[in-house]
Amino acid sequence: MPADPIPPGVRARLAGLRLSTRRAVGAQGIGLHASRSRGAGLEFAQYRPYEPGDEPRQIDWKLYARSDRYFIREAERESPVALWVLIDATASMAARWTTARALAACLGELALAGGDRFGWVVIADDGLELAVPAAGVGQRDRLRRELAPARGSGRFPAAARLAPVWEKVGPRDLVVVLSDLFDPDMVGVATRLADAGRDVAAIQLLTVAERDFDFAGGHRFRDPETGEELPGDADALRADYLARFNAARAALAAELAAHGVRMASHTADEPLDAPLRALFA
């Protein structure tokens, strides 16, 4: 099993967060949940075998006394809608894959803590890797395994390869996009889902160099997806770059907001849980 990608301090701060959706469900209002899931509720649903990570208080000790095996007593309860984590794995994400993997793990932990289902879609140049939402520590462990390998290569896939996203993400599902959002096609995925009535949030992942342009002297700037290089003097370019970059970020935020997409950002030197607090606190 890969090592836990979530730093201990971040994990401790996650305890105060819960996933929430802006979509109204039935007559219960925004942020209340009408879908049924199995967890530590009131109305008995079923037994299942104990898995590492389950809370001991959920073990049915009377059944253990009869069978000499650990079983978890699950119950029906009100639950949030399913969470989908959409992860950009194209070439420009290579420098930020560790952050994307850790944030995906954080989102999985928030879903796990709330007894909610969660799944993910890794969007890469050769297509998609998709895991439909499920609950439990087994899903958490699968997320860690599947996202552990280094990613970030190639360009955005052809539109036809995205068909499973439109087919699988349900109308009441919560979607969180993890991307640098530099590719208009990735922005298009977020806005198309939002236009179709899904509750969508996007976290833009940035490097310190992108935010601060902390280069000096002559430099060759290379596009990781096209390989195109542009030589230039960093000191002479800095002011113009920062003005253009900040204007582009403002335009991106405005475009997403126009479609109802919530946006937060994370730069590599900032706390990992900061964008999650911006979206869900």
PDB file of N, CA, C and O in Angstrom, residues 139-178:
ATOM      1  N   GLN A 139     -12.354   1.725  -0.911  1.00  0.00           N
ATOM      2  CA  GLN A 139     -12.310   2.738  -1.973  1.00  0.00           C
ATOM      3  C   GLN A 139     -11.190   3.725  -1.703  1.00  0.00           C
ATOM      4  O   GLN A 139     -10.493   4.162  -2.636  1.00  0.00           O
ATOM      5  N   ARG A 140     -10.989   4.098  -0.433  1.00  0.00           N
ATOM      6  CA  ARG A 140      -9.897   4.999  -0.067  1.00  0.00           C
ATOM      7  C   ARG A 140      -8.547   4.389  -0.439  1.00  0.00           C
ATOM      8  O   ARG A 140      -7.671   5.061  -1.011  1.00  0.00           O
ATOM      9  N   ASP A 141      -8.373   3.113  -0.137  1.00  0.00           N
ATOM     10  CA  ASP A 141      -7.107   2.443  -0.438  1.00  0.00           C
ATOM     11  C   ASP A 141      -6.904   2.297  -1.946  1.00  0.00           C
ATOM     12  O   ASP A 141      -5.783   2.421  -2.438  1.00  0.00           O
ATOM     13  N   ARG A 142      -7.982   2.054  -2.669  1.00  0.00           N
ATOM     14  CA  ARG A 142      -7.868   1.960  -4.132  1.00  0.00           C
ATOM     15  C   ARG A 142      -7.437   3.299  -4.720  1.00  0.00           C
ATOM     16  O   ARG A 142      -6.607   3.345  -5.638  1.00  0.00           O
ATOM     17  N   LEU A 143      -7.994   4.390  -4.197  1.00  0.00           N
ATOM     18  CA  LEU A 143      -7.600   5.719  -4.659  1.00  0.00           C
ATOM     19  C   LEU A 143      -6.107   5.933  -4.471  1.00  0.00           C
ATOM     20  O   LEU A 143      -5.417   6.419  -5.373  1.00  0.00           O
ATOM     21  N   ARG A 144      -5.579   5.574  -3.314  1.00  0.00           N
ATOM     22  CA  ARG A 144      -4.144   5.736  -3.063  1.00  0.00           C
ATOM     23  C   ARG A 144      -3.308   4.925  -4.041  1.00  0.00           C
ATOM     24  O   ARG A 144      -2.309   5.407  -4.575  1.00  0.00           O
ATOM     25  N   ARG A 145      -3.725   3.686  -4.281  1.00  0.00           N
ATOM     26  CA  ARG A 145      -2.956   2.814  -5.188  1.00  0.00           C
ATOM     27  C   ARG A 145      -2.956   3.352  -6.608  1.00  0.00           C
ATOM     28  O   ARG A 145      -1.914   3.396  -7.263  1.00  0.00           O
ATOM     29  N   GLU A 146      -4.123   3.751  -7.095  1.00  0.00           N
ATOM     30  CA  GLU A 146      -4.233   4.115  -8.503  1.00  0.00           C
ATOM     31  C   GLU A 146      -3.618   5.475  -8.819  1.00  0.00           C
ATOM     32  O   GLU A 146      -3.219   5.718  -9.960  1.00  0.00           O
ATOM     33  N   LEU A 147      -3.539   6.350  -7.819  1.00  0.00           N
ATOM     34  CA  LEU A 147      -2.955   7.663  -8.075  1.00  0.00           C
ATOM     35  C   LEU A 147      -1.489   7.749  -7.679  1.00  0.00           C
ATOM     36  O   LEU A 147      -0.862   8.779  -7.891  1.00  0.00           O
ATOM     37  N   ALA A 148      -0.937   6.678  -7.100  1.00  0.00           N
ATOM     38  CA  ALA A 148       0.453   6.726  -6.647  1.00  0.00           C
ATOM     39  C   ALA A 148       1.460   6.894  -7.776  1.00  0.00           C
ATOM     40  O   ALA A 148       2.434   7.646  -7.628  1.00  0.00           O
ATOM     41  N   PRO A 149       1.310   6.221  -8.928  1.00  0.00           N
ATOM     42  CA  PRO A 149       2.320   6.391  -9.993  1.00  0.00           C
ATOM     43  C   PRO A 149       2.398   7.845 -10.471  1.00  0.00           C
ATOM     44  O   PRO A 149       1.410   8.566 -10.476  1.00  0.00           O
ATOM     45  N   ALA A 150       3.590   8.240 -10.862  1.00  0.00           N
ATOM     46  CA  ALA A 150       3.789   9.595 -11.382  1.00  0.00           C
ATOM     47  C   ALA A 150       2.972   9.786 -12.653  1.00  0.00           C
ATOM     48  O   ALA A 150       2.920   8.909 -13.516  1.00  0.00           O
ATOM     49  N   ARG A 151       2.320  10.925 -12.756  1.00  0.00           N
ATOM     50  CA  ARG A 151       1.501  11.235 -13.931  1.00  0.00           C
ATOM     51  C   ARG A 151       1.906  12.602 -14.464  1.00  0.00           C
ATOM     52  O   ARG A 151       2.651  13.336 -13.854  1.00  0.00           O
ATOM     53  N   GLY A 152       1.311  12.926 -15.596  1.00  0.00           N
ATOM     54  CA  GLY A 152       1.536  14.228 -16.212  1.00  0.00           C
ATOM     55  C   GLY A 152       2.292  14.066 -17.513  1.00  0.00           C
ATOM     56  O   GLY A 152       3.504  14.207 -17.559  1.00  0.00           O
ATOM     57  N   SER A 153       1.560  13.752 -18.580  1.00  0.00           N
ATOM     58  CA  SER A 153       2.200  13.589 -19.890  1.00  0.00           C
ATOM     59  C   SER A 153       1.158  13.794 -20.979  1.00  0.00           C
ATOM     60  O   SER A 153      -0.033  13.562 -20.781  1.00  0.00           O
ATOM     61  N   GLY A 154       1.651  14.237 -22.134  1.00  0.00           N
ATOM     62  CA  GLY A 154       0.787  14.365 -23.289  1.00  0.00           C
ATOM     63  C   GLY A 154      -0.182  15.534 -23.220  1.00  0.00           C
ATOM     64  O   GLY A 154      -0.133  16.362 -22.317  1.00  0.00           O
ATOM     65  N   ARG A 155      -1.061  15.558 -24.209  1.00  0.00           N
ATOM     66  CA  ARG A 155      -2.039  16.627 -24.311  1.00  0.00           C
ATOM     67  C   ARG A 155      -3.411  16.154 -23.853  1.00  0.00           C
ATOM     68  O   ARG A 155      -3.606  14.995 -23.498  1.00  0.00           O
ATOM     69  N   PHE A 156      -4.371  17.069 -23.888  1.00  0.00           N
ATOM     70  CA  PHE A 156      -5.725  16.741 -23.497  1.00  0.00           C
ATOM     71  C   PHE A 156      -6.307  15.758 -24.510  1.00  0.00           C
ATOM     72  O   PHE A 156      -6.092  15.891 -25.710  1.00  0.00           O
ATOM     73  N   PRO A 157      -7.056  14.748 -24.052  1.00  0.00           N
ATOM     74  CA  PRO A 157      -7.572  13.742 -24.986  1.00  0.00           C
ATOM     75  C   PRO A 157      -8.639  14.302 -25.919  1.00  0.00           C
ATOM     76  O   PRO A 157      -9.241  15.354 -25.655  1.00  0.00           O
ATOM     77  N   ALA A 158      -8.882  13.582 -26.991  1.00  0.00           N
ATOM     78  CA  ALA A 158      -9.928  13.971 -27.937  1.00  0.00           C
ATOM     79  C   ALA A 158     -11.285  13.962 -27.252  1.00  0.00           C
ATOM     80  O   ALA A 158     -11.533  13.199 -26.320  1.00  0.00           O
ATOM     81  N   ALA A 159     -12.172  14.800 -27.744  1.00  0.00           N
ATOM     82  CA  ALA A 159     -13.480  14.975 -27.108  1.00  0.00           C
ATOM     83  C   ALA A 159     -14.251  13.662 -27.004  1.00  0.00           C
ATOM     84  O   ALA A 159     -14.963  13.423 -26.015  1.00  0.00           O
ATOM     85  N   ALA A 160     -14.113  12.784 -28.002  1.00  0.00           N
ATOM     86  CA  ALA A 160     -14.860  11.528 -28.000  1.00  0.00           C
ATOM     87  C   ALA A 160     -14.500  10.649 -26.812  1.00  0.00           C
ATOM     88  O   ALA A 160     -15.326   9.855 -26.340  1.00  0.00           O
ATOM     89  N   ARG A 161     -13.289  10.777 -26.299  1.00  0.00           N
ATOM     90  CA  ARG A 161     -12.860   9.949 -25.171  1.00  0.00           C
ATOM     91  C   ARG A 161     -13.494  10.383 -23.849  1.00  0.00           C
ATOM     92  O   ARG A 161     -13.397   9.670 -22.855  1.00  0.00           O
ATOM     93  N   LEU A 162     -14.107  11.549 -23.831  1.00  0.00           N
ATOM     94  CA  LEU A 162     -14.713  12.061 -22.598  1.00  0.00           C
ATOM     95  C   LEU A 162     -16.146  11.585 -22.400  1.00  0.00           C
ATOM     96  O   LEU A 162     -16.768  11.918 -21.386  1.00  0.00           O
ATOM     97  N   ALA A 163     -16.667  10.796 -23.317  1.00  0.00           N
ATOM     98  CA  ALA A 163     -18.069  10.368 -23.246  1.00  0.00           C
ATOM     99  C   ALA A 163     -18.440   9.754 -21.897  1.00  0.00           C
ATOM    100  O   ALA A 163     -19.530  10.029 -21.373  1.00  0.00           O
ATOM    101  N   PRO A 164     -17.589   8.918 -21.277  1.00  0.00           N
ATOM    102  CA  PRO A 164     -17.977   8.343 -19.978  1.00  0.00           C
ATOM    103  C   PRO A 164     -18.247   9.389 -18.900  1.00  0.00           C
ATOM    104  O   PRO A 164     -19.042   9.140 -17.982  1.00  0.00           O
ATOM    105  N   VAL A 165     -17.597  10.551 -18.985  1.00  0.00           N
ATOM    106  CA  VAL A 165     -17.848  11.597 -17.988  1.00  0.00           C
ATOM    107  C   VAL A 165     -19.295  12.055 -18.067  1.00  0.00           C
ATOM    108  O   VAL A 165     -20.005  12.150 -17.049  1.00  0.00           O
ATOM    109  N   TRP A 166     -19.768  12.318 -19.272  1.00  0.00           N
ATOM    110  CA  TRP A 166     -21.149  12.802 -19.433  1.00  0.00           C
ATOM    111  C   TRP A 166     -22.145  11.701 -19.074  1.00  0.00           C
ATOM    112  O   TRP A 166     -23.252  11.994 -18.596  1.00  0.00           O
ATOM    113  N   GLU A 167     -21.757  10.438 -19.284  1.00  0.00           N
ATOM    114  CA  GLU A 167     -22.676   9.331 -19.027  1.00  0.00           C
ATOM    115  C   GLU A 167     -22.757   8.965 -17.545  1.00  0.00           C
ATOM    116  O   GLU A 167     -23.823   8.569 -17.056  1.00  0.00           O
ATOM    117  N   LYS A 168     -21.644   9.078 -16.823  1.00  0.00           N
ATOM    118  CA  LYS A 168     -21.576   8.541 -15.465  1.00  0.00           C
ATOM    119  C   LYS A 168     -21.910   9.555 -14.372  1.00  0.00           C
ATOM    120  O   LYS A 168     -22.443   9.185 -13.332  1.00  0.00           O
ATOM    121  N   VAL A 169     -21.561  10.819 -14.567  1.00  0.00           N
ATOM    122  CA  VAL A 169     -21.768  11.812 -13.510  1.00  0.00           C
ATOM    123  C   VAL A 169     -23.244  12.153 -13.435  1.00  0.00           C
ATOM    124  O   VAL A 169     -23.831  12.667 -14.382  1.00  0.00           O
ATOM    125  N   GLY A 170     -23.858  11.856 -12.288  1.00  0.00           N
ATOM    126  CA  GLY A 170     -25.297  12.007 -12.138  1.00  0.00           C
ATOM    127  C   GLY A 170     -25.722  13.438 -11.867  1.00  0.00           C
ATOM    128  O   GLY A 170     -24.920  14.302 -11.495  1.00  0.00           O
ATOM    129  N   PRO A 171     -27.015  13.717 -12.018  1.00  0.00           N
ATOM    130  CA  PRO A 171     -27.518  15.093 -11.896  1.00  0.00           C
ATOM    131  C   PRO A 171     -27.396  15.673 -10.496  1.00  0.00           C
ATOM    132  O   PRO A 171     -27.411  16.885 -10.333  1.00  0.00           O
ATOM    133  N   ARG A 172     -27.301  14.846  -9.455  1.00  0.00           N
ATOM    134  CA  ARG A 172     -27.177  15.354  -8.096  1.00  0.00           C
ATOM    135  C   ARG A 172     -25.766  15.186  -7.549  1.00  0.00           C
ATOM    136  O   ARG A 172     -25.532  15.381  -6.355  1.00  0.00           O
ATOM    137  N   ASP A 173     -24.830  14.816  -8.399  1.00  0.00           N
ATOM    138  CA  ASP A 173     -23.467  14.542  -7.946  1.00  0.00           C
ATOM    139  C   ASP A 173     -22.671  15.833  -7.757  1.00  0.00           C
ATOM    140  O   ASP A 173     -22.925  16.851  -8.401  1.00  0.00           O
ATOM    141  N   LEU A 174     -21.708  15.754  -6.860  1.00  0.00           N
ATOM    142  CA  LEU A 174     -20.769  16.847  -6.615  1.00  0.00           C
ATOM    143  C   LEU A 174     -19.481  16.533  -7.363  1.00  0.00           C
ATOM    144  O   LEU A 174     -18.949  15.423  -7.259  1.00  0.00           O
ATOM    145  N   VAL A 175     -18.972  17.502  -8.126  1.00  0.00           N
ATOM    146  CA  VAL A 175     -17.767  17.320  -8.929  1.00  0.00           C
ATOM    147  C   VAL A 175     -16.712  18.314  -8.475  1.00  0.00           C
ATOM    148  O   VAL A 175     -17.000  19.508  -8.354  1.00  0.00           O
ATOM    149  N   VAL A 176     -15.488  17.829  -8.219  1.00  0.00           N
ATOM    150  CA  VAL A 176     -14.366  18.710  -7.912  1.00  0.00           C
ATOM    151  C   VAL A 176     -13.274  18.455  -8.944  1.00  0.00           C
ATOM    152  O   VAL A 176     -12.803  17.326  -9.094  1.00  0.00           O
ATOM    153  N   VAL A 177     -12.884  19.489  -9.664  1.00  0.00           N
ATOM    154  CA  VAL A 177     -11.867  19.401 -10.704  1.00  0.00           C
ATOM    155  C   VAL A 177     -10.521  19.838 -10.132  1.00  0.00           C
ATOM    156  O   VAL A 177     -10.426  20.901  -9.514  1.00  0.00           O
ATOM    157  N   LEU A 178      -9.499  19.021 -10.327  1.00  0.00           N
ATOM    158  CA  LEU A 178      -8.134  19.350  -9.919  1.00  0.00           C
ATOM    159  C   LEU A 178      -7.289  19.516 -11.175  1.00  0.00           C
ATOM    160  O   LEU A 178      -7.035  18.562 -11.897  1.00  0.00           O
TER     161      LEU A 178
END
